[in-house]
JSON list of C-alpha atoms in Angstrom, two decimals:
[
{"chain": "A", "resi": 1, "resn": "UNK", "atom": "CA", "xyz": [50.20, -8.81, -29.08]},
{"chain": "A", "resi": 2, "resn": "UNK", "atom": "CA", "xyz": [51.67, -5.62, -27.60]},
{"chain": "A", "resi": 3, "resn": "UNK", "atom": "CA", "xyz": [51.73, -5.15, -23.84]},
{"chain": "A", "resi": 4, "resn": "UNK", "atom": "CA", "xyz": [49.39, -2.13, -23.92]},
{"chain": "A", "resi": 5, "resn": "UNK", "atom": "CA", "xyz": [46.73, -4.17, -25.74]},
{"chain": "A", "resi": 6, "resn": "UNK", "atom": "CA", "xyz": [47.04, -6.98, -23.14]},
{"chain": "A", "resi": 7, "resn": "UNK", "atom": "CA", "xyz": [46.64, -4.44, -20.33]},
{"chain": "A", "resi": 8, "resn": "UNK", "atom": "CA", "xyz": [43.54, -3.02, -21.99]},
{"chain": "A", "resi": 9, "resn": "UNK", "atom": "CA", "xyz": [42.01, -6.51, -22.31]},
{"chain": "A", "resi": 10, "resn": "UNK", "atom": "CA", "xyz": [42.76, -7.27, -18.64]},
{"chain": "A", "resi": 11, "resn": "UNK", "atom": "CA", "xyz": [41.25, -3.93, -17.57]},
{"chain": "A", "resi": 12, "resn": "UNK", "atom": "CA", "xyz": [38.09, -4.68, -19.53]},
{"chain": "A", "resi": 13, "resn": "UNK", "atom": "CA", "xyz": [37.84, -8.17, -17.95]},
{"chain": "A", "resi": 14, "resn": "UNK", "atom": "CA", "xyz": [38.18, -6.74, -14.44]},
{"chain": "A", "resi": 15, "resn": "UNK", "atom": "CA", "xyz": [35.71, -3.93, -15.24]},
{"chain": "A", "resi": 16, "resn": "UNK", "atom": "CA", "xyz": [33.16, -6.50, -16.43]},
{"chain": "A", "resi": 17, "resn": "UNK", "atom": "CA", "xyz": [33.63, -8.56, -13.25]},
{"chain": "A", "resi": 18, "resn": "UNK", "atom": "CA", "xyz": [33.35, -5.45, -11.11]},
{"chain": "A", "resi": 19, "resn": "UNK", "atom": "CA", "xyz": [30.15, -4.32, -12.85]},
{"chain": "A", "resi": 20, "resn": "UNK", "atom": "CA", "xyz": [28.71, -7.83, -12.56]},
{"chain": "A", "resi": 21, "resn": "UNK", "atom": "CA", "xyz": [29.42, -7.90, -8.80]},
{"chain": "A", "resi": 22, "resn": "UNK", "atom": "CA", "xyz": [27.89, -4.45, -8.35]},
{"chain": "A", "resi": 23, "resn": "UNK", "atom": "CA", "xyz": [24.79, -5.53, -10.29]},
{"chain": "A", "resi": 24, "resn": "UNK", "atom": "CA", "xyz": [24.38, -8.71, -8.24]},
{"chain": "A", "resi": 25, "resn": "UNK", "atom": "CA", "xyz": [24.88, -6.78, -4.98]},
{"chain": "A", "resi": 26, "resn": "UNK", "atom": "CA", "xyz": [22.30, -4.16, -5.92]},
{"chain": "A", "resi": 27, "resn": "UNK", "atom": "CA", "xyz": [19.84, -6.86, -6.94]},
{"chain": "A", "resi": 28, "resn": "UNK", "atom": "CA", "xyz": [20.30, -8.79, -3.70]},
{"chain": "A", "resi": 29, "resn": "UNK", "atom": "CA", "xyz": [20.06, -5.69, -1.54]},
{"chain": "A", "resi": 30, "resn": "UNK", "atom": "CA", "xyz": [17.17, -4.23, -3.54]},
{"chain": "A", "resi": 31, "resn": "UNK", "atom": "CA", "xyz": [15.17, -7.48, -3.55]},
{"chain": "A", "resi": 32, "resn": "UNK", "atom": "CA", "xyz": [15.62, -8.05, 0.17]},
{"chain": "A", "resi": 33, "resn": "UNK", "atom": "CA", "xyz": [13.02, -5.57, 1.42]},
{"chain": "A", "resi": 34, "resn": "UNK", "atom": "CA", "xyz": [10.12, -6.62, 3.53]},
{"chain": "A", "resi": 35, "resn": "UNK", "atom": "CA", "xyz": [6.83, -4.90, 4.21]},
{"chain": "A", "resi": 36, "resn": "UNK", "atom": "CA", "xyz": [5.71, -4.69, 7.81]},
{"chain": "A", "resi": 37, "resn": "UNK", "atom": "CA", "xyz": [2.72, -6.79, 8.79]},
{"chain": "A", "resi": 38, "resn": "UNK", "atom": "CA", "xyz": [-0.58, -4.87, 9.00]},
{"chain": "A", "resi": 39, "resn": "UNK", "atom": "CA", "xyz": [-1.64, -3.62, 12.42]},
{"chain": "A", "resi": 40, "resn": "UNK", "atom": "CA", "xyz": [-5.33, -4.14, 13.12]},
{"chain": "A", "resi": 41, "resn": "UNK", "atom": "CA", "xyz": [-7.66, -3.35, 16.02]},
{"chain": "A", "resi": 42, "resn": "UNK", "atom": "CA", "xyz": [-11.22, -4.70, 15.85]},
{"chain": "A", "resi": 43, "resn": "UNK", "atom": "CA", "xyz": [-14.11, -4.55, 18.31]},
{"chain": "A", "resi": 44, "resn": "UNK", "atom": "CA", "xyz": [-17.05, -7.01, 18.36]},
{"chain": "A", "resi": 45, "resn": "UNK", "atom": "CA", "xyz": [-19.59, -4.31, 17.49]},
{"chain": "A", "resi": 46, "resn": "UNK", "atom": "CA", "xyz": [-18.53, -4.39, 13.82]},
{"chain": "A", "resi": 47, "resn": "UNK", "atom": "CA", "xyz": [-21.18, -7.04, 13.07]},
{"chain": "A", "resi": 48, "resn": "UNK", "atom": "CA", "xyz": [-24.08, -4.57, 13.40]},
{"chain": "A", "resi": 49, "resn": "UNK", "atom": "CA", "xyz": [-22.98, -2.26, 10.56]},
{"chain": "A", "resi": 50, "resn": "UNK", "atom": "CA", "xyz": [-24.39, -2.55, 7.03]},
{"chain": "A", "resi": 51, "resn": "UNK", "atom": "CA", "xyz": [-23.77, 0.98, 5.71]},
{"chain": "A", "resi": 52, "resn": "UNK", "atom": "CA", "xyz": [-20.66, 3.09, 5.30]},
{"chain": "A", "resi": 53, "resn": "UNK", "atom": "CA", "xyz": [-20.12, 6.78, 4.74]},
{"chain": "A", "resi": 54, "resn": "UNK", "atom": "CA", "xyz": [-16.61, 7.39, 3.44]},
{"chain": "A", "resi": 55, "resn": "UNK", "atom": "CA", "xyz": [-15.10, 10.80, 4.08]},
{"chain": "A", "resi": 56, "resn": "UNK", "atom": "CA", "xyz": [-14.00, 12.10, 0.65]},
{"chain": "A", "resi": 57, "resn": "UNK", "atom": "CA", "xyz": [-10.27, 12.21, 0.01]},
{"chain": "A", "resi": 58, "resn": "UNK", "atom": "CA", "xyz": [-8.08, 14.08, -2.41]},
{"chain": "A", "resi": 59, "resn": "UNK", "atom": "CA", "xyz": [-6.49, 12.20, -5.25]},
{"chain": "A", "resi": 60, "resn": "UNK", "atom": "CA", "xyz": [-3.09, 10.51, -5.26]},
{"chain": "A", "resi": 61, "resn": "UNK", "atom": "CA", "xyz": [-1.15, 11.05, -8.48]},
{"chain": "A", "resi": 62, "resn": "UNK", "atom": "CA", "xyz": [2.19, 9.66, -9.56]},
{"chain": "A", "resi": 63, "resn": "UNK", "atom": "CA", "xyz": [4.13, 9.40, -12.75]},
{"chain": "A", "resi": 64, "resn": "UNK", "atom": "CA", "xyz": [6.71, 7.10, -14.19]},
{"chain": "A", "resi": 65, "resn": "UNK", "atom": "CA", "xyz": [9.07, 7.77, -17.06]},
{"chain": "A", "resi": 66, "resn": "UNK", "atom": "CA", "xyz": [11.16, 5.28, -18.97]},
{"chain": "A", "resi": 67, "resn": "UNK", "atom": "CA", "xyz": [13.39, 6.18, -21.91]},
{"chain": "A", "resi": 68, "resn": "UNK", "atom": "CA", "xyz": [11.39, 9.28, -22.72]},
{"chain": "A", "resi": 69, "resn": "UNK", "atom": "CA", "xyz": [8.01, 7.56, -22.52]},
{"chain": "A", "resi": 70, "resn": "UNK", "atom": "CA", "xyz": [6.06, 8.62, -19.46]},
{"chain": "A", "resi": 71, "resn": "UNK", "atom": "CA", "xyz": [2.64, 8.19, -17.98]},
{"chain": "A", "resi": 72, "resn": "UNK", "atom": "CA", "xyz": [0.74, 9.29, -14.91]},
{"chain": "A", "resi": 73, "resn": "UNK", "atom": "CA", "xyz": [-1.72, 7.46, -12.70]},
{"chain": "A", "resi": 74, "resn": "UNK", "atom": "CA", "xyz": [-4.28, 9.02, -10.42]},
{"chain": "A", "resi": 75, "resn": "UNK", "atom": "CA", "xyz": [-6.74, 7.51, -7.94]},
{"chain": "A", "resi": 76, "resn": "UNK", "atom": "CA", "xyz": [-8.99, 8.64, -5.13]},
{"chain": "A", "resi": 77, "resn": "UNK", "atom": "CA", "xyz": [-8.36, 6.52, -2.02]},
{"chain": "A", "resi": 78, "resn": "UNK", "atom": "CA", "xyz": [-12.01, 6.94, -0.98]},
{"chain": "A", "resi": 79, "resn": "UNK", "atom": "CA", "xyz": [-13.13, 5.32, -4.25]},
{"chain": "A", "resi": 80, "resn": "UNK", "atom": "CA", "xyz": [-10.73, 2.40, -3.74]},
{"chain": "A", "resi": 81, "resn": "UNK", "atom": "CA", "xyz": [-12.07, 1.92, -0.20]},
{"chain": "A", "resi": 82, "resn": "UNK", "atom": "CA", "xyz": [-15.67, 2.14, -1.49]},
{"chain": "A", "resi": 83, "resn": "UNK", "atom": "CA", "xyz": [-14.98, -0.60, -4.03]},
{"chain": "A", "resi": 84, "resn": "UNK", "atom": "CA", "xyz": [-13.54, -2.92, -1.40]},
{"chain": "A", "resi": 85, "resn": "UNK", "atom": "CA", "xyz": [-16.38, -2.29, 1.05]},
{"chain": "A", "resi": 86, "resn": "UNK", "atom": "CA", "xyz": [-19.04, -2.85, -1.62]},
{"chain": "A", "resi": 87, "resn": "UNK", "atom": "CA", "xyz": [-17.31, -6.11, -2.49]},
{"chain": "A", "resi": 88, "resn": "UNK", "atom": "CA", "xyz": [-17.70, -7.11, 1.18]},
{"chain": "A", "resi": 89, "resn": "UNK", "atom": "CA", "xyz": [-21.43, -6.36, 1.10]},
{"chain": "A", "resi": 90, "resn": "UNK", "atom": "CA", "xyz": [-21.59, -2.87, 2.60]},
{"chain": "A", "resi": 91, "resn": "UNK", "atom": "CA", "xyz": [-23.81, -0.18, 1.08]},
{"chain": "A", "resi": 92, "resn": "UNK", "atom": "CA", "xyz": [-22.00, 3.11, 0.54]},
{"chain": "A", "resi": 93, "resn": "UNK", "atom": "CA", "xyz": [-24.01, 6.19, 1.48]},
{"chain": "A", "resi": 94, "resn": "UNK", "atom": "CA", "xyz": [-23.41, 9.57, -0.22]},
{"chain": "A", "resi": 95, "resn": "UNK", "atom": "CA", "xyz": [-24.29, 11.25, 3.09]},
{"chain": "A", "resi": 96, "resn": "UNK", "atom": "CA", "xyz": [-25.18, 10.15, 6.59]},
{"chain": "A", "resi": 97, "resn": "UNK", "atom": "CA", "xyz": [-28.85, 9.18, 6.71]},
{"chain": "A", "resi": 98, "resn": "UNK", "atom": "CA", "xyz": [-30.43, 9.73, 10.15]},
{"chain": "A", "resi": 99, "resn": "UNK", "atom": "CA", "xyz": [-32.81, 6.77, 9.59]},
{"chain": "A", "resi": 100, "resn": "UNK", "atom": "CA", "xyz": [-29.83, 4.41, 9.16]},
{"chain": "A", "resi": 101, "resn": "UNK", "atom": "CA", "xyz": [-27.39, 6.00, 11.59]},
{"chain": "A", "resi": 102, "resn": "UNK", "atom": "CA", "xyz": [-27.44, 3.08, 14.05]},
{"chain": "A", "resi": 103, "resn": "UNK", "atom": "CA", "xyz": [-26.16, 0.73, 11.28]},
{"chain": "A", "resi": 104, "resn": "UNK", "atom": "CA", "xyz": [-23.77, 3.23, 9.66]},
{"chain": "A", "resi": 105, "resn": "UNK", "atom": "CA", "xyz": [-20.03, 3.56, 10.10]},
{"chain": "A", "resi": 106, "resn": "UNK", "atom": "CA", "xyz": [-17.85, 6.46, 9.02]},
{"chain": "A", "resi": 107, "resn": "UNK", "atom": "CA", "xyz": [-14.65, 5.50, 7.21]},
{"chain": "A", "resi": 108, "resn": "UNK", "atom": "CA", "xyz": [-11.56, 7.70, 7.57]},
{"chain": "A", "resi": 109, "resn": "UNK", "atom": "CA", "xyz": [-8.42, 7.38, 5.46]},
{"chain": "A", "resi": 110, "resn": "UNK", "atom": "CA", "xyz": [-5.02, 8.83, 6.21]},
{"chain": "A", "resi": 111, "resn": "UNK", "atom": "CA", "xyz": [-1.46, 8.53, 5.00]},
{"chain": "A", "resi": 112, "resn": "UNK", "atom": "CA", "xyz": [0.84, 7.88, 7.92]},
{"chain": "A", "resi": 113, "resn": "UNK", "atom": "CA", "xyz": [4.18, 8.38, 6.25]},
{"chain": "A", "resi": 114, "resn": "UNK", "atom": "CA", "xyz": [7.00, 6.80, 4.30]},
{"chain": "A", "resi": 115, "resn": "UNK", "atom": "CA", "xyz": [9.80, 4.39, 5.21]},
{"chain": "A", "resi": 116, "resn": "UNK", "atom": "CA", "xyz": [12.96, 4.65, 3.11]},
{"chain": "A", "resi": 117, "resn": "UNK", "atom": "CA", "xyz": [14.38, 1.26, 2.15]},
{"chain": "A", "resi": 118, "resn": "UNK", "atom": "CA", "xyz": [17.13, 2.69, -0.06]},
{"chain": "A", "resi": 119, "resn": "UNK", "atom": "CA", "xyz": [18.05, 2.62, -3.74]},
{"chain": "A", "resi": 120, "resn": "UNK", "atom": "CA", "xyz": [14.97, 4.70, -4.69]},
{"chain": "A", "resi": 121, "resn": "UNK", "atom": "CA", "xyz": [12.68, 2.20, -2.98]},
{"chain": "A", "resi": 122, "resn": "UNK", "atom": "CA", "xyz": [10.37, 3.20, -0.15]},
{"chain": "A", "resi": 123, "resn": "UNK", "atom": "CA", "xyz": [7.04, 2.30, 1.40]},
{"chain": "A", "resi": 124, "resn": "UNK", "atom": "CA", "xyz": [3.90, 4.38, 1.88]},
{"chain": "A", "resi": 125, "resn": "UNK", "atom": "CA", "xyz": [1.90, 3.64, 5.00]},
{"chain": "A", "resi": 126, "resn": "UNK", "atom": "CA", "xyz": [-1.85, 4.24, 5.24]},
{"chain": "A", "resi": 127, "resn": "UNK", "atom": "CA", "xyz": [-4.36, 3.92, 8.05]},
{"chain": "A", "resi": 128, "resn": "UNK", "atom": "CA", "xyz": [-8.09, 3.28, 7.73]},
{"chain": "A", "resi": 129, "resn": "UNK", "atom": "CA", "xyz": [-10.50, 3.79, 10.63]},
{"chain": "A", "resi": 130, "resn": "UNK", "atom": "CA", "xyz": [-14.11, 2.75, 10.97]},
{"chain": "A", "resi": 131, "resn": "UNK", "atom": "CA", "xyz": [-16.09, 4.88, 13.44]},
{"chain": "A", "resi": 132, "resn": "UNK", "atom": "CA", "xyz": [-19.66, 4.64, 14.66]},
{"chain": "A", "resi": 133, "resn": "UNK", "atom": "CA", "xyz": [-21.72, 7.33, 12.89]},
{"chain": "A", "resi": 134, "resn": "UNK", "atom": "CA", "xyz": [-23.77, 8.06, 15.98]},
{"chain": "A", "resi": 135, "resn": "UNK", "atom": "CA", "xyz": [-21.23, 8.06, 18.83]},
{"chain": "A", "resi": 136, "resn": "UNK", "atom": "CA", "xyz": [-17.97, 8.52, 16.84]},
{"chain": "A", "resi": 137, "resn": "UNK", "atom": "CA", "xyz": [-16.47, 5.59, 18.81]},
{"chain": "A", "resi": 138, "resn": "UNK", "atom": "CA", "xyz": [-13.71, 3.65, 17.09]},
{"chain": "A", "resi": 139, "resn": "UNK", "atom": "CA", "xyz": [-15.01, 0.33, 15.72]},
{"chain": "A", "resi": 140, "resn": "UNK", "atom": "CA", "xyz": [-11.78, -0.82, 14.12]},
{"chain": "A", "resi": 141, "resn": "UNK", "atom": "CA", "xyz": [-8.67, 0.39, 12.37]},
{"chain": "A", "resi": 142, "resn": "UNK", "atom": "CA", "xyz": [-6.05, -1.06, 10.08]},
{"chain": "A", "resi": 143, "resn": "UNK", "atom": "CA", "xyz": [-2.63, 0.21, 9.14]},
{"chain": "A", "resi": 144, "resn": "UNK", "atom": "CA", "xyz": [-0.56, -1.22, 6.27]},
{"chain": "A", "resi": 145, "resn": "UNK", "atom": "CA", "xyz": [2.12, -0.21, 3.81]},
{"chain": "A", "resi": 146, "resn": "UNK", "atom": "CA", "xyz": [2.70, -0.55, 0.08]},
{"chain": "A", "resi": 147, "resn": "UNK", "atom": "CA", "xyz": [5.94, -0.48, -1.87]},
{"chain": "A", "resi": 148, "resn": "UNK", "atom": "CA", "xyz": [7.08, 2.31, -4.19]},
{"chain": "A", "resi": 149, "resn": "UNK", "atom": "CA", "xyz": [9.91, 1.11, -6.45]},
{"chain": "A", "resi": 150, "resn": "UNK", "atom": "CA", "xyz": [11.41, 3.75, -8.72]},
{"chain": "A", "resi": 151, "resn": "UNK", "atom": "CA", "xyz": [14.65, 1.77, -9.16]},
{"chain": "A", "resi": 152, "resn": "UNK", "atom": "CA", "xyz": [13.08, -1.00, -11.22]},
{"chain": "A", "resi": 153, "resn": "UNK", "atom": "CA", "xyz": [10.00, 1.01, -12.20]},
{"chain": "A", "resi": 154, "resn": "UNK", "atom": "CA", "xyz": [7.70, -1.76, -11.01]},
{"chain": "A", "resi": 155, "resn": "UNK", "atom": "CA", "xyz": [5.39, 0.34, -8.83]},
{"chain": "A", "resi": 156, "resn": "UNK", "atom": "CA", "xyz": [4.38, 3.94, -8.26]},
{"chain": "A", "resi": 157, "resn": "UNK", "atom": "CA", "xyz": [2.90, 5.79, -5.29]},
{"chain": "A", "resi": 158, "resn": "UNK", "atom": "CA", "xyz": [-0.58, 5.09, -6.66]},
{"chain": "A", "resi": 159, "resn": "UNK", "atom": "CA", "xyz": [0.17, 1.34, -6.82]},
{"chain": "A", "resi": 160, "resn": "UNK", "atom": "CA", "xyz": [1.56, 1.47, -3.27]},
{"chain": "A", "resi": 161, "resn": "UNK", "atom": "CA", "xyz": [-1.50, 3.29, -1.89]},
{"chain": "A", "resi": 162, "resn": "UNK", "atom": "CA", "xyz": [-3.93, 0.88, -3.60]},
{"chain": "A", "resi": 163, "resn": "UNK", "atom": "CA", "xyz": [-1.95, -2.11, -2.30]},
{"chain": "A", "resi": 164, "resn": "UNK", "atom": "CA", "xyz": [-1.77, -0.69, 1.24]},
{"chain": "A", "resi": 165, "resn": "UNK", "atom": "CA", "xyz": [-5.53, 0.07, 1.29]},
{"chain": "A", "resi": 166, "resn": "UNK", "atom": "CA", "xyz": [-6.33, -3.45, 0.11]},
{"chain": "A", "resi": 167, "resn": "UNK", "atom": "CA", "xyz": [-3.94, -4.96, 2.64]},
{"chain": "A", "resi": 168, "resn": "UNK", "atom": "CA", "xyz": [-5.37, -2.90, 5.53]},
{"chain": "A", "resi": 169, "resn": "UNK", "atom": "CA", "xyz": [-9.00, -3.68, 4.60]},
{"chain": "A", "resi": 170, "resn": "UNK", "atom": "CA", "xyz": [-8.29, -7.38, 4.04]},
{"chain": "A", "resi": 171, "resn": "UNK", "atom": "CA", "xyz": [-6.59, -7.52, 7.43]},
{"chain": "A", "resi": 172, "resn": "UNK", "atom": "CA", "xyz": [-9.54, -5.77, 9.10]},
{"chain": "A", "resi": 173, "resn": "UNK", "atom": "CA", "xyz": [-11.90, -8.22, 7.44]},
{"chain": "A", "resi": 174, "resn": "UNK", "atom": "CA", "xyz": [-9.82, -11.25, 8.51]},
{"chain": "A", "resi": 175, "resn": "UNK", "atom": "CA", "xyz": [-9.70, -10.02, 12.12]},
{"chain": "A", "resi": 176, "resn": "UNK", "atom": "CA", "xyz": [-13.45, -9.29, 12.00]},
{"chain": "A", "resi": 177, "resn": "UNK", "atom": "CA", "xyz": [-14.50, -12.70, 10.67]},
{"chain": "A", "resi": 178, "resn": "UNK", "atom": "CA", "xyz": [-15.25, -14.24, 14.08]},
{"chain": "A", "resi": 179, "resn": "UNK", "atom": "CA", "xyz": [-17.63, -11.36, 14.88]},
{"chain": "A", "resi": 180, "resn": "UNK", "atom": "CA", "xyz": [-19.24, -11.28, 11.43]},
{"chain": "A", "resi": 181, "resn": "UNK", "atom": "CA", "xyz": [-19.95, -15.03, 11.35]},
{"chain": "A", "resi": 182, "resn": "UNK", "atom": "CA", "xyz": [-21.95, -15.05, 14.59]}
]
């Protein structure tokens, strides 16, 4: 076997090893992200509320493309929140009813920002507030984040927002349990 052919084989072996090490490193670094724990503030008065008016939100849309095939997803955060609250037994009002105002809370949704993890992976942070419909006092709030992973294509901004909303509402509910069970 000529020397140039041996050198080519050795170069290919080292290139394969190098690519393998790069792949393992990217996987270990990319899989080592952690979402922050939700931040929740709850007041005992939450037990008196049975109705919720959710301030309408715009839609969140994201797309994902893989090898020429693409798709888009779109959701309205207020509809996701409504679904979770209805599942917890709250009645959603299309407008604030003056007859029910003492048992009604107003739900606000906001996107706080993003946290870059690297390698086309970042988090989207959302905050949800419950306010008294009559006095506008804060009843409780929850802040959580969801993961957007464009590197592996496993989640989009829509997925991250839905996950963060669910995480924030579940955390609010868990913190509220002692007040709701009385």
